[in-house]
mmCIF file of C-alpha atoms in Angstrom:
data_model
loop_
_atom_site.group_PDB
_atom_site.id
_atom_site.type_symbol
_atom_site.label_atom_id
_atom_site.label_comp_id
_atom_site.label_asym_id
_atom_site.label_seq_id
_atom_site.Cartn_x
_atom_site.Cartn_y
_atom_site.Cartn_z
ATOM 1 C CA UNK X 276 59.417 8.959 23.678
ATOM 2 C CA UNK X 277 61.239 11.676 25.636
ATOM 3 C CA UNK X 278 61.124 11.524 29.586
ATOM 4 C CA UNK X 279 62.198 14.262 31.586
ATOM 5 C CA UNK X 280 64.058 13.496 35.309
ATOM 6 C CA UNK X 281 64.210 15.857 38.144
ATOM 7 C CA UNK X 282 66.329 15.282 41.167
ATOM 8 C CA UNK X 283 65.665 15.787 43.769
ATOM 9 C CA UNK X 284 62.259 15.895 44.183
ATOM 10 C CA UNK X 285 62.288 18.250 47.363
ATOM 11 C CA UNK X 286 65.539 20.432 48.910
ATOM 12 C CA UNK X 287 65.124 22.461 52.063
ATOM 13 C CA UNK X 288 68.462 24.426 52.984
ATOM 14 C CA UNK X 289 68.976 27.637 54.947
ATOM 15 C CA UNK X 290 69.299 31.163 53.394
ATOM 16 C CA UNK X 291 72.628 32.029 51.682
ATOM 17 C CA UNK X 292 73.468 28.719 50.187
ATOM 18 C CA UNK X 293 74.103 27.698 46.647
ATOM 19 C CA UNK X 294 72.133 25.202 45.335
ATOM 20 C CA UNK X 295 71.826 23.005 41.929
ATOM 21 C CA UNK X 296 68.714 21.401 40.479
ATOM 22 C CA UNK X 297 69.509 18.499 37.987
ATOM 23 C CA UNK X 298 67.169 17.662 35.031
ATOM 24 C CA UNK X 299 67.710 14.600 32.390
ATOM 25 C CA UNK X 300 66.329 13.914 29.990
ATOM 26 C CA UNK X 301 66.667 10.641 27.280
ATOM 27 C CA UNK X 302 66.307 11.949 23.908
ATOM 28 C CA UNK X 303 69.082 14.473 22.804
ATOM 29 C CA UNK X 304 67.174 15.619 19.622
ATOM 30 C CA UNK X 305 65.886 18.522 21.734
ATOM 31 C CA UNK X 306 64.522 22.149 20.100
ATOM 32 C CA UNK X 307 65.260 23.785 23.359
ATOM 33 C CA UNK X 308 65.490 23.763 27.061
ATOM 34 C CA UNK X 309 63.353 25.917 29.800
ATOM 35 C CA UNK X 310 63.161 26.286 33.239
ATOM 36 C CA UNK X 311 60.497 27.842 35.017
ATOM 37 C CA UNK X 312 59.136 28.649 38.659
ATOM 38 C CA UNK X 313 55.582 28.038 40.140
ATOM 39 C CA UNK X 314 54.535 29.179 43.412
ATOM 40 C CA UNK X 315 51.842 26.926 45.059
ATOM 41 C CA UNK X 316 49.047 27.623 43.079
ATOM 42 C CA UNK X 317 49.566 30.013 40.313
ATOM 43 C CA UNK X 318 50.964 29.547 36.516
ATOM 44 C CA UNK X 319 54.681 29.248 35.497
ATOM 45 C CA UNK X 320 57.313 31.780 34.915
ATOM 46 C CA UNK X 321 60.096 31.355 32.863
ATOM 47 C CA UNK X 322 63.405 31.856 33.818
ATOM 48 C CA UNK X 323 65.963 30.713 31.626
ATOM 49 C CA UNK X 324 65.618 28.853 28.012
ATOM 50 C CA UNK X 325 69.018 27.686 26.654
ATOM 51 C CA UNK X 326 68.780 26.602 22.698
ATOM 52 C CA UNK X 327 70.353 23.547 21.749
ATOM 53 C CA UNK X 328 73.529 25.292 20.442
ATOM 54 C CA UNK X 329 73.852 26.620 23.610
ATOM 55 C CA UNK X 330 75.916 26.009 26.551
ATOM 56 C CA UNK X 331 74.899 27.910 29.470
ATOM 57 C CA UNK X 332 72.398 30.991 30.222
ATOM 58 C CA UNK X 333 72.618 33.639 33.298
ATOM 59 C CA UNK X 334 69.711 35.251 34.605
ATOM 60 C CA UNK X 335 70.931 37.351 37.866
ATOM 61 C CA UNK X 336 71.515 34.672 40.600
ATOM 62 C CA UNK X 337 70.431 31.927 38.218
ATOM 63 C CA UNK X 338 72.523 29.793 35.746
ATOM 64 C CA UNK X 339 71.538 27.083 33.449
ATOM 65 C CA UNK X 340 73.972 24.848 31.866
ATOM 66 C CA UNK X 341 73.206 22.321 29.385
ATOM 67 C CA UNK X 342 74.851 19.241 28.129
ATOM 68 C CA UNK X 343 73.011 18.228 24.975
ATOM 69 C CA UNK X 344 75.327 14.695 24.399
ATOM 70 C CA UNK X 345 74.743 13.369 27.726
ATOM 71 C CA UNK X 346 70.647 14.878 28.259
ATOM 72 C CA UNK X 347 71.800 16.774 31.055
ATOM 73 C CA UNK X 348 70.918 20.490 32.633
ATOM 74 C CA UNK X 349 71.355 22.099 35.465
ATOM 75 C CA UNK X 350 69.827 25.143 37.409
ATOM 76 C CA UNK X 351 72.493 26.785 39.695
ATOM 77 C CA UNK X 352 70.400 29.390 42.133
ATOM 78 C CA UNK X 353 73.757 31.345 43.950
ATOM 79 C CA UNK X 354 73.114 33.524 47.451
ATOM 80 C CA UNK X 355 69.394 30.892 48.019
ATOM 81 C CA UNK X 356 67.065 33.704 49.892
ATOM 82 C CA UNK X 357 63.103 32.682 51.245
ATOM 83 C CA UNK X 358 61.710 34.291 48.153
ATOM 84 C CA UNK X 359 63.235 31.810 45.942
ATOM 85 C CA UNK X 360 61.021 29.068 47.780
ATOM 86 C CA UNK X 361 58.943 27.578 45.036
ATOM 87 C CA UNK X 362 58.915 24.783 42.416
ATOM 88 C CA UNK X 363 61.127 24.553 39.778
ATOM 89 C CA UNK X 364 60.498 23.083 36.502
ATOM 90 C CA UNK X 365 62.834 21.445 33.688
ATOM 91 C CA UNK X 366 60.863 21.307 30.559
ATOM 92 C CA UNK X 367 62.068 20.363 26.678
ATOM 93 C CA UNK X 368 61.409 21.246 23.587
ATOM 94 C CA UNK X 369 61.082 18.474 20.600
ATOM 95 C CA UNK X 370 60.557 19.482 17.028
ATOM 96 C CA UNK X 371 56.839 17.384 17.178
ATOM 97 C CA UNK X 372 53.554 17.485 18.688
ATOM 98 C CA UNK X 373 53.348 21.099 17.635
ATOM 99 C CA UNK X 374 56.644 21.832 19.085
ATOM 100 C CA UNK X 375 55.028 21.523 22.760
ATOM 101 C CA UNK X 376 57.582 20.785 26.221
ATOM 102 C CA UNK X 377 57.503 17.568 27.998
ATOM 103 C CA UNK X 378 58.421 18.742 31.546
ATOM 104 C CA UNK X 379 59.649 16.726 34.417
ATOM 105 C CA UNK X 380 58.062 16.845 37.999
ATOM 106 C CA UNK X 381 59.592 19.410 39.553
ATOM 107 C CA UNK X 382 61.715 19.946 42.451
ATOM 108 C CA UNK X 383 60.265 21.824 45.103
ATOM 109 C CA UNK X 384 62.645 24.180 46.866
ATOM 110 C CA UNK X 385 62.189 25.561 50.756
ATOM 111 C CA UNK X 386 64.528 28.298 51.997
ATOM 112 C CA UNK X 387 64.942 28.775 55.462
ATOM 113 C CA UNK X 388 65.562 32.046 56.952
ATOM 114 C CA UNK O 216 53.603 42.579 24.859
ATOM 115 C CA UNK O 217 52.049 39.302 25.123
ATOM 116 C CA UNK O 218 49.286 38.309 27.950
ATOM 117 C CA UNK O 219 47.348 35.424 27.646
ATOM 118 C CA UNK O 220 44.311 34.971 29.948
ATOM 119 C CA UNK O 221 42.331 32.305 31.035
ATOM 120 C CA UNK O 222 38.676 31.865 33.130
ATOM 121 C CA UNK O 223 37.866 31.408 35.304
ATOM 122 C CA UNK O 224 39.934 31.375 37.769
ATOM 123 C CA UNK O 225 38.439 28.464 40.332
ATOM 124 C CA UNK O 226 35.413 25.845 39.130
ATOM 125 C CA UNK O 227 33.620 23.389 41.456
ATOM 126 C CA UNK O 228 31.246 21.337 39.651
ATOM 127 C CA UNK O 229 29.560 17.908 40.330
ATOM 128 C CA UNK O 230 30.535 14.478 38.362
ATOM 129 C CA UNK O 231 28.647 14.412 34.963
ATOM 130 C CA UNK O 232 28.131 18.278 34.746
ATOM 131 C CA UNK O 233 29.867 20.246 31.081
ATOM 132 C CA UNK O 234 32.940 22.263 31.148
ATOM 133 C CA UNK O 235 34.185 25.173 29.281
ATOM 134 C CA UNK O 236 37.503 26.472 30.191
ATOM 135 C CA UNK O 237 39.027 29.709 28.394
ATOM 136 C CA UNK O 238 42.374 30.906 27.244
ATOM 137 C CA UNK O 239 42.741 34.594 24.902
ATOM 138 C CA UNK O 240 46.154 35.402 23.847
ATOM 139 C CA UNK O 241 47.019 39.176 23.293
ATOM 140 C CA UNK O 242 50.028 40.722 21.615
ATOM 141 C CA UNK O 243 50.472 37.803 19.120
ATOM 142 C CA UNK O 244 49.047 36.471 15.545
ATOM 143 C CA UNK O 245 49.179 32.990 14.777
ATOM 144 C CA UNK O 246 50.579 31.113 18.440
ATOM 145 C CA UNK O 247 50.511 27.948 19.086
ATOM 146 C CA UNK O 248 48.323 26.986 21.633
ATOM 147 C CA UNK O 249 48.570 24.421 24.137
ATOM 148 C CA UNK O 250 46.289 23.128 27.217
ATOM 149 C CA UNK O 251 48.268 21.388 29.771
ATOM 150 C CA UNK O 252 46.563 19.588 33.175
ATOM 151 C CA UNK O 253 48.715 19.349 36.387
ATOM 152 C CA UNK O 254 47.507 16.776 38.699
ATOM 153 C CA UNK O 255 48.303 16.429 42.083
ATOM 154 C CA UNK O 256 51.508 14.794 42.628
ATOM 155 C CA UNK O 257 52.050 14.472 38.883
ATOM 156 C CA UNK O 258 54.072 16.503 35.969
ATOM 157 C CA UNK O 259 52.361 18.937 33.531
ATOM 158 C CA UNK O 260 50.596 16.320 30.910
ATOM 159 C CA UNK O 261 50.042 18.118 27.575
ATOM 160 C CA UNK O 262 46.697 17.763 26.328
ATOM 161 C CA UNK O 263 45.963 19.430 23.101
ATOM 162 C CA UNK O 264 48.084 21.905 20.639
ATOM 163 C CA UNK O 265 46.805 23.643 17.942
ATOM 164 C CA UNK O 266 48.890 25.374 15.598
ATOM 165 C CA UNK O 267 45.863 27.029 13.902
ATOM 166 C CA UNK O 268 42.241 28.209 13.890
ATOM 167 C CA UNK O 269 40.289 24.833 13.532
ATOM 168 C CA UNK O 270 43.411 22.769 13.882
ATOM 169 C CA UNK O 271 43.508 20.924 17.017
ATOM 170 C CA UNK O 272 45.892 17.784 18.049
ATOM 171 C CA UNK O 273 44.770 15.580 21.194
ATOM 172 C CA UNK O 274 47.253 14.005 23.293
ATOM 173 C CA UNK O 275 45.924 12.020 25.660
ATOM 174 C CA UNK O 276 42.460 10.042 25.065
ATOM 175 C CA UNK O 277 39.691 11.019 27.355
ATOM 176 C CA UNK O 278 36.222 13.312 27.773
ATOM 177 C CA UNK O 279 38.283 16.280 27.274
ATOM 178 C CA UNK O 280 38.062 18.075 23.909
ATOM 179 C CA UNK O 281 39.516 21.414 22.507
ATOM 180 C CA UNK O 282 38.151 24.062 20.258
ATOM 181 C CA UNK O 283 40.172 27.188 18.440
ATOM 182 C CA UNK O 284 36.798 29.362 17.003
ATOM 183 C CA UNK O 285 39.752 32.020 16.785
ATOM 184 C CA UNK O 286 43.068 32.699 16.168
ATOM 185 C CA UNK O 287 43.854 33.784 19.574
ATOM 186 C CA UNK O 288 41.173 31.778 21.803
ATOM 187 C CA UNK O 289 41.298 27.899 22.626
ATOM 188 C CA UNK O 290 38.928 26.545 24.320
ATOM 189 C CA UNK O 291 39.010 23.433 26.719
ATOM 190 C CA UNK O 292 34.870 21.530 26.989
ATOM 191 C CA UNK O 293 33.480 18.207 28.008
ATOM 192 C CA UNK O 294 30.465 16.653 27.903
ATOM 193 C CA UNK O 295 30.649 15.356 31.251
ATOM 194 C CA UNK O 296 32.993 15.576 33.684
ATOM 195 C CA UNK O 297 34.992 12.553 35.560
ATOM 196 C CA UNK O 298 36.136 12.906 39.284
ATOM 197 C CA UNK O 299 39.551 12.429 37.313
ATOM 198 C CA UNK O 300 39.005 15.544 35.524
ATOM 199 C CA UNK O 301 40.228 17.503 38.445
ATOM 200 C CA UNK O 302 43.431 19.737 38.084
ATOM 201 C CA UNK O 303 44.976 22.527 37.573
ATOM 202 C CA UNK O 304 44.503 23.453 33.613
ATOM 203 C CA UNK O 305 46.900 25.583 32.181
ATOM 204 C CA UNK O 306 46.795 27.468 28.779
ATOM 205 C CA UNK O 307 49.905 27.835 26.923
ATOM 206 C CA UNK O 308 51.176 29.917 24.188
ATOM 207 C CA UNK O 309 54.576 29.519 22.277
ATOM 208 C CA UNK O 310 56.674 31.800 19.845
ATOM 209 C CA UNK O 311 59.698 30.537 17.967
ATOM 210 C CA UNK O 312 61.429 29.785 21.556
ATOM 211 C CA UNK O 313 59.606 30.224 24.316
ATOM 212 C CA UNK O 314 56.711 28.889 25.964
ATOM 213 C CA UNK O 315 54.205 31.276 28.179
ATOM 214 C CA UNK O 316 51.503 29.763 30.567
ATOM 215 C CA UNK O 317 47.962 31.603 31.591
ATOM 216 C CA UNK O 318 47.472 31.896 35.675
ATOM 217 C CA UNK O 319 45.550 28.826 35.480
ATOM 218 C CA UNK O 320 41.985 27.348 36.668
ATOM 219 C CA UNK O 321 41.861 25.123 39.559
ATOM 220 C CA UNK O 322 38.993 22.279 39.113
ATOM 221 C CA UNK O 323 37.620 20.542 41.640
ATOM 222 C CA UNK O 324 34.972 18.065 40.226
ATOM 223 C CA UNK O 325 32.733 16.739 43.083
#
């Protein structure tokens, strides 16, 4: 059964850093991989969904690698500004239960001005 | 383009009383459909998919059921609701890659 790891849970840092968000997960028969945002509240947005042929996306400030082999991604969030405060979710794609994600808990990001 | 929509927004309702949560997809034929529930403290837990009118898969075992009347509306009932029921319940549809989630209704059951 796949399980999907987020660490850290919570990361506070002051405006202008770079930051990375980790996400495992234990089955490497994966679809696809997507990460989205959630403000406190509302639904989620996607940001970046990497196939499993594929290495890395880049959305603007955002970059998503993935490491199939080892059930590895990462979110890498360059220039970190308050508006980027917010949840961020790893979720991944299996080829069952109507092709549906299994997400992990999150990590939920504070910028600091 | 695609916009899914779901209602309403915010529910109070006492222990034992029905439910009827609803999700419309626009823009798309044929989605799959999914209703996730996000408990406090706890992931997304997936709990139905359909991928088509009448076909529904349940996930997790509890009061909860799922209808598609439609090929673009899923709907989330129960008979009675639990204190556990409450959540935030999110609607869900996919294409070949991605997945797109509804705002969302926050349920308080009292």
């Amino acid at each position: 059964k796949q399980e999907v790891t987020q660490i850290p849970a919570a990361l506070s840092v002051p405006e202008g850093e770079n930051l990375v968000l980790n996400c495992s997960f234990t089955d490497s028969a994966i679809y696809n991989l997507q990460w989205f945002r959630q403000d406190p509240g509302k639904g989620l947005t996607s940001l970046l969904l990497i196939q499993s042929s594929q290495r890395e996306q880049t959305s603007g400030r955002l970059n998503a690698s993935l490491d199939k082999s080892s059930g590895r991604s990462t979110l890498y969030i360059a220039a970190s500004q308050p508006g980027d405060s917010a949840t961020y979710l790893c979720a991944v794609r299996g080829w069952g239960q109507g092709f549906s994600f299994i997400f992990g808990k999150g990590t939920r990001l504070l910028v600091k001005p | 383009s695609q916009t899914i929509h779901q209602w309403p927004a915010t529910l109070v309702q006492p222990v034992g009383s029905p439910l009827s949560l609803e999700c419309t997809v626009e823009g798309t034929s044929n989605p799959n459909l999914y209703w996730y529930r996000q408990a406090a403290g706890r992931g997304l837990q997936l709990l139905f998919y359909s991928v088509g009118i009448g076909q529904i898969s349940s996930e997790v075992p509890q009061n909860l059921s799922a209808s598609r009347p439609q090929d673009r509306q899923f709907i989330l009932s129960s008979k009675k609701l639990l204190l556990s029921d409450s959540g935030f319940y999110l609607c869900a549809w996919s294409g070949e890659n991605e997945q797109y989630f509804g705002p969302g209704t926050r349920l308080t059951v009292t």
